[in-house]
mmCIF file of C-alpha atoms in Angstrom:
data_model
loop_
_atom_site.group_PDB
_atom_site.id
_atom_site.type_symbol
_atom_site.label_atom_id
_atom_site.label_comp_id
_atom_site.label_asym_id
_atom_site.label_seq_id
_atom_site.Cartn_x
_atom_site.Cartn_y
_atom_site.Cartn_z
ATOM 1 C CA MET A 1 -88.700 -75.161 -3.840
ATOM 2 C CA ARG A 2 -84.900 -75.057 -3.086
ATOM 3 C CA PRO A 3 -85.044 -72.794 0.096
ATOM 4 C CA ILE A 4 -87.589 -75.196 1.620
ATOM 5 C CA ILE A 5 -85.591 -78.371 0.847
ATOM 6 C CA LEU A 6 -82.282 -77.192 2.395
ATOM 7 C CA PRO A 7 -83.564 -76.509 5.977
ATOM 8 C CA ALA A 8 -85.438 -79.816 5.892
ATOM 9 C CA MET A 9 -82.263 -81.709 5.003
ATOM 10 C CA LEU A 10 -80.367 -79.995 7.846
ATOM 11 C CA LEU A 11 -83.105 -80.965 10.307
ATOM 12 C CA VAL A 12 -82.980 -84.641 9.232
ATOM 13 C CA SER A 13 -79.182 -84.713 9.636
ATOM 14 C CA LEU A 14 -79.399 -83.369 13.207
ATOM 15 C CA VAL A 15 -81.987 -85.974 14.178
ATOM 16 C CA MET A 16 -79.887 -88.835 12.781
ATOM 17 C CA ALA A 17 -76.798 -87.584 14.593
ATOM 18 C CA GLY A 18 -78.696 -87.582 17.893
ATOM 19 C CA CYS A 19 -79.836 -91.179 17.393
ATOM 20 C CA THR A 20 -76.275 -92.279 16.643
ATOM 21 C CA ALA A 21 -74.956 -90.646 19.798
ATOM 22 C CA LYS A 22 -77.421 -92.628 21.954
ATOM 23 C CA SER A 23 -76.494 -96.016 20.449
ATOM 24 C CA GLY A 24 -73.810 -98.139 22.112
ATOM 25 C CA PRO A 25 -73.272 -100.979 24.602
ATOM 26 C CA GLU A 26 -76.140 -99.862 26.875
ATOM 27 C CA VAL A 27 -78.696 -100.838 24.198
ATOM 28 C CA ALA A 28 -78.872 -104.571 24.970
ATOM 29 C CA VAL A 29 -82.357 -105.503 23.775
ATOM 30 C CA SER A 30 -83.798 -104.887 20.316
ATOM 31 C CA GLU A 31 -86.792 -102.596 20.091
ATOM 32 C CA GLN A 32 -88.621 -105.322 18.105
ATOM 33 C CA PRO A 33 -89.821 -108.332 20.164
ATOM 34 C CA SER A 34 -88.181 -111.632 19.322
ATOM 35 C CA PRO A 35 -90.300 -114.060 17.284
ATOM 36 C CA GLU A 36 -89.078 -116.911 19.539
ATOM 37 C CA THR A 37 -91.182 -117.977 22.512
ATOM 38 C CA THR A 38 -90.555 -120.152 25.543
ATOM 39 C CA GLY A 39 -92.870 -121.766 28.017
ATOM 40 C CA SER A 40 -90.436 -121.484 30.904
ATOM 41 C CA VAL A 41 -90.263 -117.663 31.125
ATOM 42 C CA ARG A 42 -93.344 -115.487 30.753
ATOM 43 C CA LEU A 43 -92.439 -111.975 31.928
ATOM 44 C CA PRO A 44 -89.446 -109.715 31.282
ATOM 45 C CA VAL A 45 -87.020 -109.470 34.157
ATOM 46 C CA PRO A 46 -87.124 -105.898 35.637
ATOM 47 C CA VAL A 47 -84.200 -103.653 34.646
ATOM 48 C CA PRO A 48 -82.012 -102.941 37.716
ATOM 49 C CA THR A 49 -81.837 -99.267 38.797
ATOM 50 C CA VAL A 50 -78.476 -99.526 40.592
ATOM 51 C CA ASP A 51 -75.310 -98.151 39.016
ATOM 52 C CA VAL A 52 -73.394 -100.718 36.992
ATOM 53 C CA GLY A 53 -70.045 -98.958 37.008
ATOM 54 C CA LYS A 54 -68.211 -95.720 36.468
ATOM 55 C CA GLY A 55 -69.802 -93.649 33.771
ATOM 56 C CA ALA A 56 -73.139 -95.485 33.956
ATOM 57 C CA SER A 57 -76.200 -93.443 33.201
ATOM 58 C CA THR A 58 -78.124 -92.184 36.259
ATOM 59 C CA VAL A 59 -81.334 -91.801 34.277
ATOM 60 C CA ALA A 60 -83.783 -94.631 34.957
ATOM 61 C CA ARG A 61 -84.905 -96.191 31.719
ATOM 62 C CA PRO A 62 -88.257 -97.929 31.368
ATOM 63 C CA PRO A 63 -88.003 -101.685 30.789
ATOM 64 C CA LYS A 64 -88.196 -102.656 27.163
ATOM 65 C CA GLU A 65 -91.112 -104.777 26.002
ATOM 66 C CA LEU A 66 -90.151 -108.432 25.434
ATOM 67 C CA ALA A 67 -91.896 -111.218 23.562
ATOM 68 C CA TRP A 68 -93.523 -112.927 26.525
ATOM 69 C CA THR A 69 -96.218 -112.064 29.083
ATOM 70 C CA GLY A 70 -97.291 -113.450 32.430
ATOM 71 C CA PRO A 71 -95.862 -113.621 35.980
ATOM 72 C CA ALA A 72 -92.133 -114.082 36.411
ATOM 73 C CA PRO A 73 -91.226 -117.534 37.768
ATOM 74 C CA GLU A 74 -89.539 -117.880 41.105
ATOM 75 C CA ALA A 75 -85.879 -118.783 40.933
ATOM 76 C CA GLN A 76 -85.148 -122.451 41.501
ATOM 77 C CA PRO A 77 -81.399 -122.710 42.050
ATOM 78 C CA PHE A 78 -79.717 -126.069 42.155
ATOM 79 C CA PRO A 79 -77.887 -126.986 45.355
ATOM 80 C CA ASP A 80 -74.236 -126.110 45.340
ATOM 81 C CA ALA A 81 -72.243 -128.888 43.720
ATOM 82 C CA ILE A 82 -69.383 -130.458 45.644
ATOM 83 C CA GLU A 83 -66.390 -130.344 43.364
ATOM 84 C CA THR A 84 -63.451 -132.703 43.647
ATOM 85 C CA PRO A 85 -60.134 -131.483 42.222
ATOM 86 C CA GLY A 86 -59.500 -133.187 38.914
ATOM 87 C CA LEU A 87 -63.056 -134.495 38.496
ATOM 88 C CA PRO A 88 -65.783 -132.741 36.444
ATOM 89 C CA VAL A 89 -69.117 -131.977 38.048
ATOM 90 C CA PRO A 90 -71.616 -134.531 36.640
ATOM 91 C CA SER A 91 -74.284 -133.122 34.380
ATOM 92 C CA GLU A 92 -76.923 -135.743 35.226
ATOM 93 C CA ARG A 93 -78.106 -134.064 38.421
ATOM 94 C CA PRO A 94 -79.448 -130.789 36.987
ATOM 95 C CA VAL A 95 -80.751 -132.533 33.865
ATOM 96 C CA ALA A 96 -82.719 -135.038 35.932
ATOM 97 C CA LEU A 97 -84.229 -132.225 38.002
ATOM 98 C CA ILE A 98 -85.433 -130.061 35.158
ATOM 99 C CA MET A 99 -86.700 -132.772 32.780
ATOM 100 C CA GLN A 100 -90.392 -133.573 32.948
ATOM 101 C CA THR A 101 -91.203 -137.220 33.450
ATOM 102 C CA SER A 102 -93.044 -138.943 30.625
ATOM 103 C CA PRO A 103 -94.090 -142.567 30.145
ATOM 104 C CA ALA A 104 -92.760 -142.341 26.589
ATOM 105 C CA ILE A 105 -89.179 -141.654 27.730
ATOM 106 C CA GLU A 106 -86.954 -144.276 29.274
ATOM 107 C CA ALA A 107 -85.514 -143.424 32.671
ATOM 108 C CA PRO A 108 -82.041 -141.859 32.442
ATOM 109 C CA PRO A 109 -79.080 -144.004 33.528
ATOM 110 C CA GLY A 110 -78.973 -144.234 37.307
ATOM 111 C CA ILE A 111 -82.695 -143.462 37.709
ATOM 112 C CA ARG A 112 -84.796 -146.451 38.711
ATOM 113 C CA ALA A 113 -87.934 -146.850 36.637
ATOM 114 C CA ARG A 114 -91.252 -147.324 38.370
ATOM 115 C CA ILE A 115 -92.405 -150.887 38.945
ATOM 116 C CA TYR A 116 -96.087 -151.321 38.085
ATOM 117 C CA SER A 117 -98.025 -153.712 40.296
ATOM 118 C CA ARG A 118 -99.762 -156.707 38.765
ATOM 119 C CA GLN A 119 -103.350 -155.954 37.674
ATOM 120 C CA PHE A 120 -103.713 -158.780 35.138
ATOM 121 C CA ARG A 121 -106.588 -161.244 35.217
ATOM 122 C CA ASP A 122 -106.536 -164.842 34.058
ATOM 123 C CA ALA A 123 -109.221 -166.518 31.966
ATOM 124 C CA LYS A 124 -108.113 -169.870 33.406
ATOM 125 C CA PRO A 125 -106.856 -169.059 36.913
ATOM 126 C CA ILE A 126 -104.669 -171.568 38.723
ATOM 127 C CA ASN A 127 -104.258 -171.821 42.476
ATOM 128 C CA PHE A 128 -100.506 -172.013 42.925
ATOM 129 C CA GLY A 129 -100.875 -172.001 46.715
ATOM 130 C CA SER A 130 -97.885 -170.714 48.635
ATOM 131 C CA TYR A 131 -95.875 -170.631 45.387
ATOM 132 C CA SER A 132 -98.123 -168.032 43.732
ATOM 133 C CA PRO A 133 -96.417 -165.758 41.193
ATOM 134 C CA LYS A 134 -98.335 -162.893 42.832
ATOM 135 C CA LYS A 135 -95.745 -162.995 45.614
ATOM 136 C CA LEU A 136 -93.101 -161.784 43.155
ATOM 137 C CA ALA A 137 -93.041 -158.084 42.302
ATOM 138 C CA VAL A 138 -91.882 -157.688 38.705
ATOM 139 C CA HIS A 139 -94.319 -159.021 36.112
ATOM 140 C CA GLY A 140 -94.242 -158.791 32.325
ATOM 141 C CA VAL A 141 -95.633 -160.216 29.094
ATOM 142 C CA ASP A 142 -94.572 -161.712 25.798
ATOM 143 C CA VAL A 143 -96.328 -160.828 22.546
ATOM 144 C CA SER A 144 -96.452 -161.606 18.841
ATOM 145 C CA ARG A 145 -98.610 -160.759 15.842
ATOM 146 C CA TRP A 146 -101.550 -162.531 17.470
ATOM 147 C CA GLN A 147 -102.019 -159.723 20.009
ATOM 148 C CA GLY A 148 -102.720 -157.260 17.169
ATOM 149 C CA ASP A 149 -102.521 -153.532 17.898
ATOM 150 C CA ILE A 150 -101.428 -152.983 21.488
ATOM 151 C CA ASP A 151 -102.081 -149.982 23.710
ATOM 152 C CA TRP A 152 -98.691 -150.087 25.400
ATOM 153 C CA ALA A 153 -99.400 -147.416 28.013
ATOM 154 C CA LYS A 154 -102.484 -149.302 29.242
ATOM 155 C CA LEU A 155 -100.689 -152.630 29.146
ATOM 156 C CA GLN A 156 -97.840 -151.179 31.192
ATOM 157 C CA SER A 157 -100.245 -149.718 33.753
ATOM 158 C CA GLN A 158 -101.684 -153.225 34.231
ATOM 159 C CA GLY A 159 -98.307 -154.530 35.355
ATOM 160 C CA ALA A 160 -96.210 -155.077 32.212
ATOM 161 C CA ASN A 161 -92.801 -153.948 33.431
ATOM 162 C CA PHE A 162 -91.076 -155.811 30.614
ATOM 163 C CA VAL A 163 -92.010 -157.431 27.327
ATOM 164 C CA TYR A 164 -90.446 -160.056 25.110
ATOM 165 C CA ILE A 165 -91.455 -159.586 21.481
ATOM 166 C CA LYS A 166 -91.606 -162.322 18.859
ATOM 167 C CA ALA A 167 -89.077 -161.462 16.149
ATOM 168 C CA THR A 168 -88.225 -164.424 13.938
ATOM 169 C CA ASP A 169 -88.919 -168.071 13.095
ATOM 170 C CA GLY A 170 -86.458 -170.392 11.424
ATOM 171 C CA GLY A 171 -84.276 -168.765 8.800
ATOM 172 C CA ASP A 172 -86.704 -166.716 6.717
ATOM 173 C CA HIS A 173 -89.775 -165.589 8.692
ATOM 174 C CA LEU A 174 -90.151 -162.215 10.427
ATOM 175 C CA ASP A 175 -93.163 -161.556 12.641
ATOM 176 C CA PRO A 176 -95.094 -158.845 10.752
ATOM 177 C CA MET A 177 -95.711 -156.883 13.959
ATOM 178 C CA PHE A 178 -92.147 -157.041 15.290
ATOM 179 C CA LYS A 179 -90.839 -153.682 14.086
ATOM 180 C CA GLU A 180 -93.930 -151.807 15.254
ATOM 181 C CA ASN A 181 -94.028 -153.593 18.616
ATOM 182 C CA TRP A 182 -90.290 -153.052 19.128
ATOM 183 C CA ARG A 183 -90.599 -149.314 18.492
ATOM 184 C CA LYS A 184 -93.800 -148.675 20.421
ATOM 185 C CA ALA A 185 -92.737 -150.679 23.465
ATOM 186 C CA LYS A 186 -89.645 -148.507 23.749
ATOM 187 C CA GLU A 187 -91.688 -145.324 23.315
ATOM 188 C CA ALA A 188 -93.888 -146.451 26.220
ATOM 189 C CA GLY A 189 -90.819 -146.950 28.406
ATOM 190 C CA LEU A 190 -90.980 -150.738 28.732
ATOM 191 C CA LYS A 191 -87.848 -152.811 29.004
ATOM 192 C CA ARG A 192 -87.997 -155.103 25.996
ATOM 193 C CA GLY A 193 -86.199 -157.947 24.337
ATOM 194 C CA ALA A 194 -86.729 -160.148 21.277
ATOM 195 C CA TYR A 195 -87.135 -163.900 20.895
ATOM 196 C CA HIS A 196 -86.587 -166.419 18.103
ATOM 197 C CA PHE A 197 -88.617 -169.584 17.562
ATOM 198 C CA PHE A 198 -86.095 -172.270 16.635
ATOM 199 C CA TYR A 199 -86.744 -174.633 13.700
ATOM 200 C CA TRP A 200 -85.027 -178.018 13.843
ATOM 201 C CA CYS A 201 -85.172 -178.310 10.034
ATOM 202 C CA ARG A 202 -82.865 -175.300 9.408
ATOM 203 C CA THR A 203 -79.192 -174.903 10.199
ATOM 204 C CA ALA A 204 -78.436 -173.020 13.408
ATOM 205 C CA GLY A 205 -76.096 -170.607 11.629
ATOM 206 C CA GLU A 206 -78.783 -169.558 9.149
ATOM 207 C CA GLN A 207 -81.239 -168.922 11.962
ATOM 208 C CA ALA A 208 -78.773 -166.885 13.988
ATOM 209 C CA ASP A 209 -77.905 -164.758 10.950
ATOM 210 C CA TRP A 210 -81.600 -164.166 10.247
ATOM 211 C CA PHE A 211 -82.252 -163.040 13.813
ATOM 212 C CA ILE A 212 -79.226 -160.733 13.829
ATOM 213 C CA ARG A 213 -80.326 -159.241 10.510
ATOM 214 C CA ASN A 214 -83.736 -158.275 11.884
ATOM 215 C CA VAL A 215 -83.231 -157.468 15.585
ATOM 216 C CA PRO A 216 -81.334 -154.241 16.348
ATOM 217 C CA LYS A 217 -78.378 -154.252 18.704
ATOM 218 C CA GLU A 218 -79.349 -151.567 21.227
ATOM 219 C CA ALA A 219 -77.957 -150.540 24.584
ATOM 220 C CA GLY A 220 -80.434 -151.337 27.341
ATOM 221 C CA ALA A 221 -82.275 -154.062 25.440
ATOM 222 C CA LEU A 222 -82.886 -157.282 27.341
ATOM 223 C CA PRO A 223 -80.885 -160.357 26.299
ATOM 224 C CA PRO A 224 -82.107 -162.217 23.203
ATOM 225 C CA VAL A 225 -84.090 -165.410 23.726
ATOM 226 C CA ILE A 226 -84.056 -168.745 21.909
ATOM 227 C CA ASP A 227 -87.435 -170.495 22.134
ATOM 228 C CA VAL A 228 -86.862 -174.260 21.964
ATOM 229 C CA GLU A 229 -89.793 -176.671 22.085
ATOM 230 C CA TRP A 230 -91.423 -179.449 20.118
ATOM 231 C CA ASN A 231 -94.030 -178.052 17.752
ATOM 232 C CA SER A 232 -96.214 -180.364 15.699
ATOM 233 C CA GLU A 233 -98.185 -177.449 14.219
ATOM 234 C CA SER A 234 -95.379 -175.954 12.108
ATOM 235 C CA SER A 235 -93.972 -177.200 8.817
ATOM 236 C CA CYS A 236 -90.924 -178.370 10.759
ATOM 237 C CA SER A 237 -92.264 -181.006 13.107
ATOM 238 C CA GLN A 238 -89.365 -183.468 13.179
ATOM 239 C CA ARG A 239 -87.755 -184.473 16.473
ATOM 240 C CA ILE A 240 -84.006 -184.870 16.316
ATOM 241 C CA SER A 241 -81.709 -186.517 18.845
ATOM 242 C CA ARG A 242 -80.726 -184.913 22.150
ATOM 243 C CA ALA A 243 -77.107 -184.631 21.046
ATOM 244 C CA ARG A 244 -78.129 -182.905 17.812
ATOM 245 C CA VAL A 245 -80.449 -180.527 19.701
ATOM 246 C CA LEU A 246 -77.647 -179.420 21.990
ATOM 247 C CA GLU A 247 -75.200 -179.053 19.110
ATOM 248 C CA LYS A 248 -77.529 -176.820 17.097
ATOM 249 C CA MET A 249 -78.519 -174.760 20.119
ATOM 250 C CA GLN A 250 -74.895 -174.097 21.022
ATOM 251 C CA VAL A 251 -74.099 -172.759 17.552
ATOM 252 C CA PHE A 252 -77.064 -170.383 17.734
ATOM 253 C CA LEU A 253 -76.304 -169.269 21.284
ATOM 254 C CA ASP A 254 -72.649 -168.586 20.537
ATOM 255 C CA LYS A 255 -73.394 -166.428 17.494
ATOM 256 C CA LEU A 256 -75.953 -164.327 19.326
ATOM 257 C CA GLU A 257 -73.750 -163.824 22.371
ATOM 258 C CA LYS A 258 -70.867 -162.706 20.195
ATOM 259 C CA HIS A 259 -73.034 -160.211 18.307
ATOM 260 C CA TYR A 260 -75.150 -158.735 21.122
ATOM 261 C CA GLY A 261 -72.599 -158.959 23.912
ATOM 262 C CA GLN A 262 -75.106 -160.650 26.237
ATOM 263 C CA ARG A 263 -75.612 -164.278 27.101
ATOM 264 C CA PRO A 264 -78.936 -165.362 25.536
ATOM 265 C CA ILE A 265 -81.814 -166.749 27.581
ATOM 266 C CA VAL A 266 -83.238 -170.212 26.915
ATOM 267 C CA TYR A 267 -87.051 -170.473 26.882
ATOM 268 C CA THR A 268 -88.522 -173.967 26.982
ATOM 269 C CA ALA A 269 -91.528 -176.122 27.905
ATOM 270 C CA PRO A 270 -91.735 -179.198 30.177
ATOM 271 C CA ASP A 271 -91.686 -181.959 27.558
ATOM 272 C CA PHE A 272 -88.801 -180.499 25.567
ATOM 273 C CA TYR A 273 -86.828 -179.864 28.742
ATOM 274 C CA ARG A 274 -87.358 -183.446 29.894
ATOM 275 C CA ASP A 275 -86.156 -184.858 26.563
ATOM 276 C CA ASN A 276 -83.172 -182.582 25.952
ATOM 277 C CA LEU A 277 -82.171 -180.012 28.568
ATOM 278 C CA ARG A 278 -82.277 -181.645 31.977
ATOM 279 C CA GLY A 279 -78.815 -181.152 33.470
ATOM 280 C CA GLU A 280 -77.608 -179.201 30.395
ATOM 281 C CA LEU A 281 -76.593 -175.576 29.719
ATOM 282 C CA LEU A 282 -76.189 -174.831 33.415
ATOM 283 C CA ASN A 283 -74.363 -171.560 32.721
ATOM 284 C CA TYR A 284 -77.295 -170.082 30.774
ATOM 285 C CA PRO A 285 -80.308 -168.237 32.244
ATOM 286 C CA PHE A 286 -83.606 -170.082 31.730
ATOM 287 C CA TRP A 287 -87.154 -168.883 31.115
ATOM 288 C CA LEU A 288 -89.522 -171.723 32.027
ATOM 289 C CA ARG A 289 -93.104 -172.343 30.976
ATOM 290 C CA SER A 290 -95.108 -173.813 33.837
ATOM 291 C CA VAL A 291 -98.814 -172.961 33.871
ATOM 292 C CA ALA A 292 -100.054 -175.551 36.371
ATOM 293 C CA ALA A 293 -97.383 -175.636 39.089
ATOM 294 C CA HIS A 294 -94.345 -173.787 40.356
ATOM 295 C CA PRO A 295 -91.166 -174.345 38.263
ATOM 296 C CA SER A 296 -89.464 -176.039 41.208
ATOM 297 C CA LYS A 297 -91.945 -178.903 40.848
ATOM 298 C CA VAL A 298 -91.844 -179.159 37.047
ATOM 299 C CA TYR A 299 -88.119 -178.485 36.576
ATOM 300 C CA PRO A 300 -86.550 -179.767 39.804
ATOM 301 C CA GLY A 301 -83.082 -178.414 40.476
ATOM 302 C CA ARG A 302 -83.143 -175.905 37.602
ATOM 303 C CA LYS A 303 -82.434 -172.271 38.402
ATOM 304 C CA TRP A 304 -84.593 -169.844 36.459
ATOM 305 C CA LEU A 305 -84.741 -166.156 35.619
ATOM 306 C CA PHE A 306 -88.284 -165.853 34.201
ATOM 307 C CA TRP A 307 -91.388 -167.954 34.804
ATOM 308 C CA GLN A 308 -94.225 -168.009 32.261
ATOM 309 C CA TYR A 309 -97.112 -168.826 34.576
ATOM 310 C CA SER A 310 -100.097 -168.257 32.273
ATOM 311 C CA GLY A 311 -100.998 -168.435 28.614
ATOM 312 C CA SER A 312 -104.506 -167.096 29.204
ATOM 313 C CA GLY A 313 -103.886 -163.671 30.697
ATOM 314 C CA VAL A 314 -106.411 -160.878 30.191
ATOM 315 C CA SER A 315 -105.403 -157.228 30.292
ATOM 316 C CA HIS A 316 -106.507 -153.764 29.304
ATOM 317 C CA GLY A 317 -104.533 -152.601 26.288
ATOM 318 C CA VAL A 318 -104.648 -155.860 24.346
ATOM 319 C CA ASP A 319 -107.381 -157.936 22.751
ATOM 320 C CA GLY A 320 -107.620 -161.628 23.480
ATOM 321 C CA HIS A 321 -105.281 -163.617 25.694
ATOM 322 C CA ILE A 322 -101.677 -162.785 26.491
ATOM 323 C CA ASP A 323 -98.823 -164.735 28.096
ATOM 324 C CA LEU A 324 -97.961 -163.630 31.640
ATOM 325 C CA ASN A 325 -94.475 -163.861 33.119
ATOM 326 C CA VAL A 326 -92.643 -162.926 36.293
ATOM 327 C CA PHE A 327 -89.017 -162.158 37.163
ATOM 328 C CA ASN A 328 -87.387 -164.309 39.838
ATOM 329 C CA GLY A 329 -86.283 -161.678 42.332
ATOM 330 C CA SER A 330 -87.075 -158.569 44.312
ATOM 331 C CA PRO A 331 -87.478 -155.057 42.888
ATOM 332 C CA GLY A 332 -83.872 -154.387 43.849
ATOM 333 C CA ASP A 333 -82.738 -157.531 42.046
ATOM 334 C CA TRP A 334 -84.644 -156.398 38.957
ATOM 335 C CA HIS A 335 -83.101 -152.920 38.951
ATOM 336 C CA ASN A 336 -79.623 -154.365 39.376
ATOM 337 C CA TRP A 337 -80.144 -156.884 36.598
ATOM 338 C CA VAL A 338 -81.542 -154.248 34.227
ATOM 339 C CA ALA A 339 -78.647 -151.906 35.029
ATOM 340 C CA SER A 340 -76.210 -154.623 33.987
ATOM 341 C CA ARG A 341 -77.871 -154.633 30.515
ATOM 342 C CA ALA A 342 -77.446 -150.872 30.019
ATOM 343 C CA ASN A 343 -74.154 -150.954 28.099
#
């Protein structure tokens, strides 16, 4: 047995020595394919046959098998960047070019989101004449638990470029659909904000604290809204004096502005405005309910940011009726206003 074992051992040693001599920096790819895959590259890049330097091997080696198959993609170089001494080349340009667009991803800073044209219907249509909200470009909706489960992508495609979501009432009630609506509206790419229904029976400080506790402070969110109106259907149906209304509102507004870093918007209805807000809070943006006439006729002299023109809207993506709103400005005005909320 011994004479047979010795030559065999010598033969194995010579083979191993030959393998070691061929290893080195030229072996750049493992013989075993990588377990990782990528959808952006499907074929191995051919191995160049030109010399790579002094001492390079002149023997052409076959390309090694990689872990992907398919045709090699054509090169898509970015245009040459113009560099300014002392300033870094921005990274947004190549990122914006290579990212796929998706309705579930908000547009990157500096990229204007698409404006969807109004496709809503109205169960109780009103002829607004030459003051029709259809003449304005940027429409949106407001929602609460009563809209149930919402198909946000469909709702957006119908013309919902923004949404205000019911968050809180008084000092202890949270809309049970708020968290889900807040999350899903963002996933769909809608600009969204939250609103609070104000109770005149609770202190303003308690209500502000409750809203702040439940509504996240997020860059890009629309300004918070205080909904002030007379409501005989709630457990808090009392009507306090004009002076007391303004005092309580100011406390709430101040606390929210300090926390969110944005001046809140005041939403109101004709009767409440007539009793309490005519000529008041002129340095605050207003969102006006006016479902039978243009706001200029119902709220003469009042500048407004949003107009709620229907409470009987009908749209794909939501069951039942939905409130319809419009932004007071052009598409450019909208983009500029939204950009100012980004920080």
